[in-house]
Short mmCIF file of C-alpha atoms in Angstrom, two decimals:
data_model
loop_
_atom_site.label_atom_id
_atom_site.label_comp_id
_atom_site.label_asym_id
_atom_site.label_seq_id
_atom_site.Cartn_x
_atom_site.Cartn_y
_atom_site.Cartn_z
CA MET A 45 -26.37 -64.80 123.60
CA LYS A 46 -27.76 -61.42 122.57
CA ARG A 47 -25.53 -61.30 119.52
CA THR A 48 -26.84 -64.64 118.19
CA PRO A 49 -30.15 -63.37 116.71
CA ILE A 50 -28.32 -60.52 115.04
CA GLY A 51 -25.83 -62.96 113.55
CA MET A 52 -28.54 -65.23 112.28
CA LEU A 53 -30.43 -62.32 110.70
CA ALA A 54 -27.19 -61.23 109.04
CA LEU A 55 -26.76 -64.72 107.63
CA LEU A 56 -30.33 -64.68 106.26
CA LEU A 57 -29.72 -61.31 104.63
CA ILE A 58 -26.49 -62.55 103.00
CA LEU A 59 -28.32 -65.67 101.83
CA ALA A 60 -31.12 -63.58 100.27
CA LEU A 61 -28.56 -61.38 98.50
CA LEU A 62 -26.78 -64.46 97.15
CA ALA A 63 -30.10 -65.85 95.88
CA GLY A 64 -30.86 -62.53 94.05
CA CYS A 65 -27.40 -62.44 92.53
CA SER A 66 -27.77 -66.09 91.47
CA SER A 67 -31.14 -65.34 89.76
CA LYS A 68 -29.58 -62.35 87.99
CA SER A 69 -26.63 -64.40 86.91
CA THR A 70 -29.04 -67.13 85.61
CA ASP A 71 -30.80 -64.50 83.44
CA GLN A 72 -27.40 -63.34 82.12
CA VAL A 73 -26.41 -66.91 81.32
CA THR A 74 -29.75 -67.44 79.52
CA GLU A 75 -29.30 -64.37 77.37
CA GLU A 76 -25.72 -65.42 76.53
CA PHE A 77 -26.93 -68.94 75.68
CA ALA A 78 -29.67 -67.52 73.41
CA TRP A 79 -27.09 -65.38 71.59
CA ASN A 80 -24.86 -68.44 71.08
CA ALA A 81 -27.73 -70.62 69.90
CA ALA A 82 -28.84 -68.01 67.40
CA ALA A 83 -25.32 -67.93 65.96
CA THR A 84 -25.09 -71.77 65.66
CA ASP A 85 -25.87 -71.87 61.97
CA MET A 86 -23.16 -69.35 61.09
CA GLU A 87 -20.26 -71.14 62.91
CA ALA A 88 -18.14 -74.07 61.93
CA PRO A 89 -19.12 -77.45 63.45
CA GLY A 90 -15.94 -77.69 65.51
CA GLU A 91 -16.28 -74.35 67.30
CA THR A 92 -17.49 -73.96 70.86
CA TYR A 93 -19.05 -71.20 72.91
CA ALA A 94 -18.03 -70.12 76.40
CA ALA A 95 -20.80 -69.48 78.89
CA ALA A 96 -21.08 -66.37 81.03
CA PRO A 97 -19.48 -66.59 84.47
CA ALA A 98 -21.89 -67.37 87.31
CA ALA A 99 -22.16 -65.65 90.69
CA THR A 100 -20.02 -68.25 92.36
CA GLY A 101 -17.00 -67.55 90.09
CA GLY A 102 -17.45 -70.65 87.94
CA ASN A 103 -18.85 -71.11 84.38
CA LEU A 104 -22.18 -72.63 83.43
CA SER A 105 -22.45 -74.94 80.43
CA LEU A 106 -23.47 -78.41 79.31
CA GLU A 107 -19.92 -79.81 79.49
CA SER A 108 -17.17 -79.05 82.00
CA ASN A 109 -13.38 -78.90 81.62
CA SER A 110 -11.67 -80.46 84.59
CA ALA A 111 -8.27 -78.86 83.76
CA ASN A 112 -9.05 -75.21 84.47
CA GLY A 113 -12.61 -75.28 85.78
CA SER A 114 -14.01 -73.52 82.66
CA THR A 115 -16.88 -74.99 80.73
CA THR A 116 -17.83 -74.92 77.07
CA ILE A 117 -20.82 -75.95 75.00
CA PRO A 118 -19.78 -77.97 71.91
CA GLN A 119 -22.24 -77.23 69.09
CA ALA A 120 -22.70 -80.92 68.19
CA ASP A 121 -23.63 -81.81 71.81
CA VAL A 122 -26.43 -79.29 72.23
CA ASN A 123 -29.61 -81.29 72.87
CA ARG A 124 -32.43 -79.32 71.32
CA LYS A 125 -35.81 -79.39 72.94
CA LEU A 126 -38.37 -79.23 70.14
CA ILE A 127 -42.13 -79.35 70.56
CA LYS A 128 -43.55 -80.57 67.24
CA ASN A 129 -47.21 -80.25 66.17
CA VAL A 130 -48.75 -81.60 62.96
CA TRP A 131 -52.13 -80.76 61.40
CA LEU A 132 -53.58 -83.24 58.81
CA THR A 133 -56.86 -83.32 56.84
CA ALA A 134 -57.66 -86.64 55.31
CA GLU A 135 -60.47 -87.84 52.99
CA THR A 136 -61.84 -91.40 52.75
CA GLU A 137 -64.71 -93.28 51.14
CA ASP A 138 -64.74 -95.77 54.03
CA PHE A 139 -64.99 -93.82 57.24
CA ASP A 140 -65.15 -96.77 59.66
CA GLY A 141 -62.29 -98.58 57.88
CA LEU A 142 -60.02 -95.51 58.04
CA MET A 143 -60.78 -94.87 61.74
CA ALA A 144 -60.00 -98.51 62.56
CA GLY A 145 -56.69 -98.25 60.62
CA VAL A 146 -55.67 -95.02 62.32
CA THR A 147 -56.45 -96.37 65.79
CA SER A 148 -54.45 -99.55 65.07
CA ARG A 149 -51.35 -97.60 63.90
CA ILE A 150 -51.52 -95.30 66.91
CA SER A 151 -51.38 -98.28 69.22
CA GLN A 152 -48.56 -99.94 67.24
CA LEU A 153 -46.38 -96.85 67.42
CA GLY A 154 -46.89 -96.42 71.16
CA GLY A 155 -49.20 -93.37 71.00
CA TYR A 156 -52.67 -92.62 72.31
CA VAL A 157 -55.71 -90.53 71.49
CA GLU A 158 -55.97 -87.52 73.77
CA ASN A 159 -59.24 -86.24 72.41
CA GLN A 160 -61.79 -87.35 69.81
CA GLU A 161 -64.95 -85.83 68.38
CA ALA A 162 -67.05 -87.71 65.75
CA TYR A 163 -70.07 -86.78 63.71
CA TYR A 164 -71.86 -89.58 61.96
CA GLY A 165 -74.28 -87.56 59.75
CA SER A 166 -77.97 -86.95 59.95
CA ALA A 167 -80.68 -87.88 57.46
CA TYR A 168 -82.87 -85.05 58.80
CA ARG A 169 -80.22 -82.48 57.88
CA ASN A 170 -79.72 -83.98 54.38
CA SER A 171 -76.11 -84.74 55.35
CA GLY A 172 -75.02 -88.35 55.50
CA SER A 173 -71.27 -87.86 55.50
CA CYS A 174 -69.18 -88.60 58.65
CA ARG A 175 -66.46 -86.50 60.19
CA ALA A 176 -64.06 -86.95 63.07
CA ASP A 177 -61.50 -84.64 64.76
CA LEU A 178 -58.76 -86.35 66.73
CA THR A 179 -55.94 -85.06 68.96
CA ILE A 180 -53.26 -87.74 68.88
CA ARG A 181 -50.02 -87.96 70.96
CA ILE A 182 -47.24 -89.87 69.17
CA PRO A 183 -43.68 -90.50 70.29
CA ALA A 184 -41.51 -87.82 68.64
CA ASP A 185 -39.22 -90.39 66.96
CA GLN A 186 -42.30 -92.02 65.32
CA LEU A 187 -43.97 -88.83 64.09
CA ALA A 188 -42.71 -89.05 60.47
CA ASN A 189 -43.62 -92.77 60.34
CA PHE A 190 -47.16 -92.06 61.57
CA VAL A 191 -47.74 -89.23 59.05
CA SER A 192 -46.48 -91.50 56.27
CA GLN A 193 -48.80 -94.37 57.26
CA VAL A 194 -51.81 -92.03 57.40
CA SER A 195 -50.96 -90.77 53.91
CA GLU A 196 -50.88 -94.40 52.68
CA ILE A 197 -54.37 -95.36 53.94
CA SER A 198 -56.16 -92.12 53.20
CA ASN A 199 -56.22 -89.14 50.77
CA VAL A 200 -54.43 -86.29 52.63
CA THR A 201 -55.62 -83.01 51.22
CA SER A 202 -53.75 -80.65 53.55
CA SER A 203 -50.89 -80.85 56.06
CA ARG A 204 -48.96 -78.44 58.20
CA GLU A 205 -46.16 -78.86 60.74
CA SER A 206 -44.60 -76.60 63.31
CA ALA A 207 -41.66 -76.96 65.74
CA GLU A 208 -41.20 -74.80 68.76
CA ASP A 209 -37.71 -74.63 70.23
CA VAL A 210 -37.87 -74.51 74.04
CA THR A 211 -34.17 -75.28 74.63
CA LEU A 212 -33.51 -71.91 76.25
CA SER A 213 -36.57 -72.00 78.45
CA TYR A 214 -35.77 -75.52 79.54
CA ALA A 215 -32.17 -74.62 80.41
CA ASP A 216 -33.30 -71.55 82.32
CA THR A 217 -35.87 -73.50 84.29
CA GLU A 218 -33.41 -76.27 85.00
CA SER A 219 -30.79 -73.74 86.27
CA ARG A 220 -33.39 -72.08 88.42
CA LYS A 221 -34.35 -75.43 89.86
CA LYS A 222 -30.70 -76.26 90.78
CA ALA A 223 -30.26 -72.80 92.40
CA LEU A 224 -33.47 -73.36 94.45
CA GLU A 225 -32.31 -76.81 95.56
CA THR A 226 -28.96 -75.27 96.70
CA GLU A 227 -30.80 -72.55 98.63
CA GLN A 228 -33.12 -75.17 100.19
CA ASP A 229 -30.10 -77.12 101.50
CA ARG A 230 -28.63 -74.00 103.01
CA LEU A 231 -31.94 -73.13 104.67
CA LEU A 232 -32.21 -76.60 106.16
CA GLU A 233 -28.66 -76.19 107.57
CA LEU A 234 -29.55 -72.81 109.08
CA MET A 235 -32.76 -74.24 110.53
CA GLU A 236 -30.65 -76.78 112.47
CA GLN A 237 -28.51 -73.97 113.79
CA ALA A 238 -31.35 -71.61 114.76
CA GLU A 239 -31.60 -70.96 118.46
CA THR A 240 -34.52 -68.54 118.65
CA THR A 241 -38.14 -68.82 117.58
CA GLU A 242 -37.89 -65.65 115.52
CA ASP A 243 -34.99 -67.05 113.47
CA LEU A 244 -36.82 -70.34 113.03
CA LEU A 245 -40.01 -68.67 111.79
CA ALA A 246 -38.07 -66.51 109.30
CA ILE A 247 -36.19 -69.54 107.92
CA GLU A 248 -39.45 -71.59 107.66
CA SER A 249 -41.14 -68.77 105.76
CA ARG A 250 -38.36 -68.53 103.26
CA LEU A 251 -38.15 -72.31 102.99
CA THR A 252 -41.84 -72.54 102.20
CA ASP A 253 -41.45 -70.06 99.40
CA VAL A 254 -38.40 -71.85 97.98
CA ARG A 255 -40.20 -75.20 98.05
CA TYR A 256 -43.14 -73.71 96.15
CA GLN A 257 -40.87 -72.32 93.52
CA LEU A 258 -39.03 -75.57 93.33
CA GLU A 259 -42.21 -77.59 92.76
CA SER A 260 -43.29 -75.11 90.08
CA ALA A 261 -39.98 -75.45 88.25
CA ALA A 262 -40.13 -79.26 88.49
CA SER A 263 -43.68 -79.27 87.11
CA GLN A 264 -42.61 -77.02 84.20
CA LEU A 265 -39.75 -79.39 83.39
CA LYS A 266 -42.06 -82.38 83.39
CA LEU A 267 -44.41 -80.56 81.07
CA TYR A 268 -41.57 -79.75 78.70
CA ASP A 269 -40.36 -83.35 78.77
CA SER A 270 -43.88 -84.61 77.96
CA LEU A 271 -44.39 -82.19 75.07
CA VAL A 272 -40.95 -82.90 73.66
CA SER A 273 -41.02 -86.69 73.93
CA TYR A 274 -44.62 -86.94 72.52
CA SER A 275 -45.59 -84.88 69.47
CA THR A 276 -49.19 -83.79 68.89
CA VAL A 277 -51.08 -84.60 65.72
CA TYR A 278 -54.41 -82.90 65.01
CA LEU A 279 -56.15 -85.16 62.48
CA THR A 280 -59.37 -84.37 60.71
CA VAL A 281 -61.08 -87.29 58.88
CA GLU A 282 -63.85 -86.53 56.36
CA GLU A 283 -65.98 -89.05 54.51
CA VAL A 284 -66.63 -88.17 50.90
CA GLN A 285 -68.31 -89.89 47.95
CA LYS A 286 -65.37 -89.14 45.66
CA LEU A 287 -61.75 -88.48 46.61
CA THR A 288 -60.10 -85.21 45.63
CA PRO A 289 -57.50 -85.82 42.84
CA VAL A 290 -54.03 -85.12 44.11
CA GLN A 291 -52.33 -84.71 40.68
CA GLU A 292 -53.26 -82.06 38.03
CA LEU A 293 -55.52 -83.52 35.35
CA SER A 294 -54.86 -83.14 31.57
CA THR A 295 -57.29 -81.37 29.29
CA TRP A 296 -58.87 -84.65 28.21
CA GLY A 297 -59.00 -85.77 31.83
CA LYS A 298 -60.76 -82.61 32.81
CA ILE A 299 -63.31 -83.08 30.05
CA THR A 300 -64.07 -86.69 30.95
CA THR A 301 -64.14 -85.91 34.64
CA GLY A 302 -66.52 -82.99 34.12
CA PHE A 303 -68.80 -85.12 31.88
CA ARG A 304 -68.95 -87.85 34.50
CA GLU A 305 -69.61 -85.30 37.26
CA ASN A 306 -72.44 -83.74 35.24
CA LEU A 307 -73.99 -87.10 34.58
CA GLN A 308 -73.74 -87.96 38.28
CA THR A 309 -75.27 -84.57 39.16
CA LEU A 310 -78.15 -85.12 36.78
CA GLY A 311 -78.76 -88.62 38.12
CA ASP A 312 -78.62 -87.32 41.70
CA GLY A 313 -81.12 -84.61 40.73
CA LEU A 314 -83.58 -87.05 39.23
CA LEU A 315 -83.17 -89.37 42.15
CA GLY A 316 -83.79 -86.49 44.50
CA LEU A 317 -86.93 -85.47 42.60
CA LEU A 318 -88.24 -89.01 42.77
CA VAL A 319 -87.59 -89.21 46.47
CA PHE A 320 -89.29 -85.81 46.93
CA LEU A 321 -92.38 -86.87 45.04
CA THR A 322 -92.58 -90.23 46.71
CA ALA A 323 -92.02 -88.86 50.17
CA GLY A 324 -94.64 -86.17 49.58
CA LEU A 325 -97.46 -88.62 48.78
CA PRO A 326 -99.15 -87.98 52.15
CA TYR A 327 -99.52 -84.33 51.00
CA TRP A 328 -100.07 -84.88 47.25
CA ILE A 329 -103.04 -87.28 47.67
CA PRO A 330 -105.17 -84.96 49.86
CA LEU A 331 -104.32 -82.00 47.58
CA ALA A 332 -105.29 -83.97 44.49
CA LEU A 333 -108.61 -85.05 46.01
CA LEU A 334 -109.31 -81.46 47.04
CA ALA A 335 -108.55 -80.29 43.50
CA LEU A 336 -110.92 -82.93 41.98
CA LEU A 337 -113.63 -81.94 44.43
CA CYS A 338 -113.29 -78.27 43.54
CA SER A 339 -113.32 -79.09 39.79
CA PHE A 340 -116.52 -81.18 40.24
CA LEU A 341 -118.28 -78.50 42.19
CA ILE A 342 -117.37 -75.84 39.66
CA ARG A 343 -118.65 -77.88 36.72
CA ARG A 344 -121.86 -78.74 38.62
CA HIS A 345 -122.44 -75.11 39.34
CA ARG A 346 -122.03 -74.25 35.72
CA ARG A 347 -124.52 -76.87 34.59
CA LYS A 348 -127.11 -75.66 37.08
CA LYS A 349 -126.63 -72.08 35.97
CA GLN A 350 -127.11 -73.05 32.32
CA ALA A 351 -130.27 -75.07 33.12
CA ALA A 352 -131.87 -72.13 34.98
CA GLN A 353 -131.56 -69.68 32.05
CA PRO A 354 -134.77 -69.46 29.67
CA PRO A 355 -134.30 -70.77 26.17
CA GLN A 356 -133.67 -68.02 23.61
CA GLU A 357 -136.07 -67.85 20.62
CA ASN A 358 -134.56 -68.03 17.26
CA ARG A 359 -135.47 -64.80 15.45
CA SER A 360 -135.31 -65.42 11.71
CA HIS A 361 -135.33 -62.49 9.34
CA THR A 362 -137.38 -63.28 6.24
CA ALA A 363 -136.41 -61.67 3.00
CA PRO A 364 -139.05 -59.31 1.39
CA PRO A 365 -141.11 -60.83 -1.41
CA GLU A 366 -139.91 -60.30 -4.91
CA ALA A 367 -141.87 -58.08 -7.19
#
């Protein structure tokens, strides 16, 4: 009975060493997989890549060979995990109509609006244009369709797209999750065989740590699945009075467009002046009355000053009599 605790502690030590070797082997497999993935574009479609041997003596890959126990990764069967993001800036002359159209198409394609901020203008700031910033989640297989539909119902002035390949990170996390599940099963078996409180506490402590890491890996995989299955579109909608021309204008087109814009600018300036004068009537009327009063007082003062002065005698110089 005295040898039992020592035997259990030895088993725990061996199990910890195996877990460390498994983690090291997983990193080696990940590096080998990254090297193979980087060389994908330089190899023929029919070639395959052998994975690095694992700690248990087998091979790790996406497809196994039942004949000799080895595994290979056919290039055509590699399932890439891509996180796609798109940034769009769209103009419209009908803000409410475009927002309704975008919302309708999001629902039709199975997406949803994750975040939305809208600005509807302010007459006090001399800015009546509306603007909206939306964060949209769209199924990855409908991303191109959604971008095309937005371009049809609005004037897209800028667009940008990015794709982040998380295949290696996903494979590493998935391998780590499987290793943790295997270690959890072994710990549960050892817990049933434990005969002392000391062994039971040691196993429970390690099991708690393994379960925490297992939940973290599972959460990371769910996050990857969500980001891969649903692409993110950052859409900015701006209301303008005139849409930006997409195509390059000819010389005559530039002349006519500039003439129309100058006329519109002149009209807007005259209209703004009229609005300024009309809106300032509460100030102009008192100022005008004050100016009339000042002018009346000044003229009255001049008349009084002239009336108070004595009349000047006309001094006529008579010519001397002729001889």
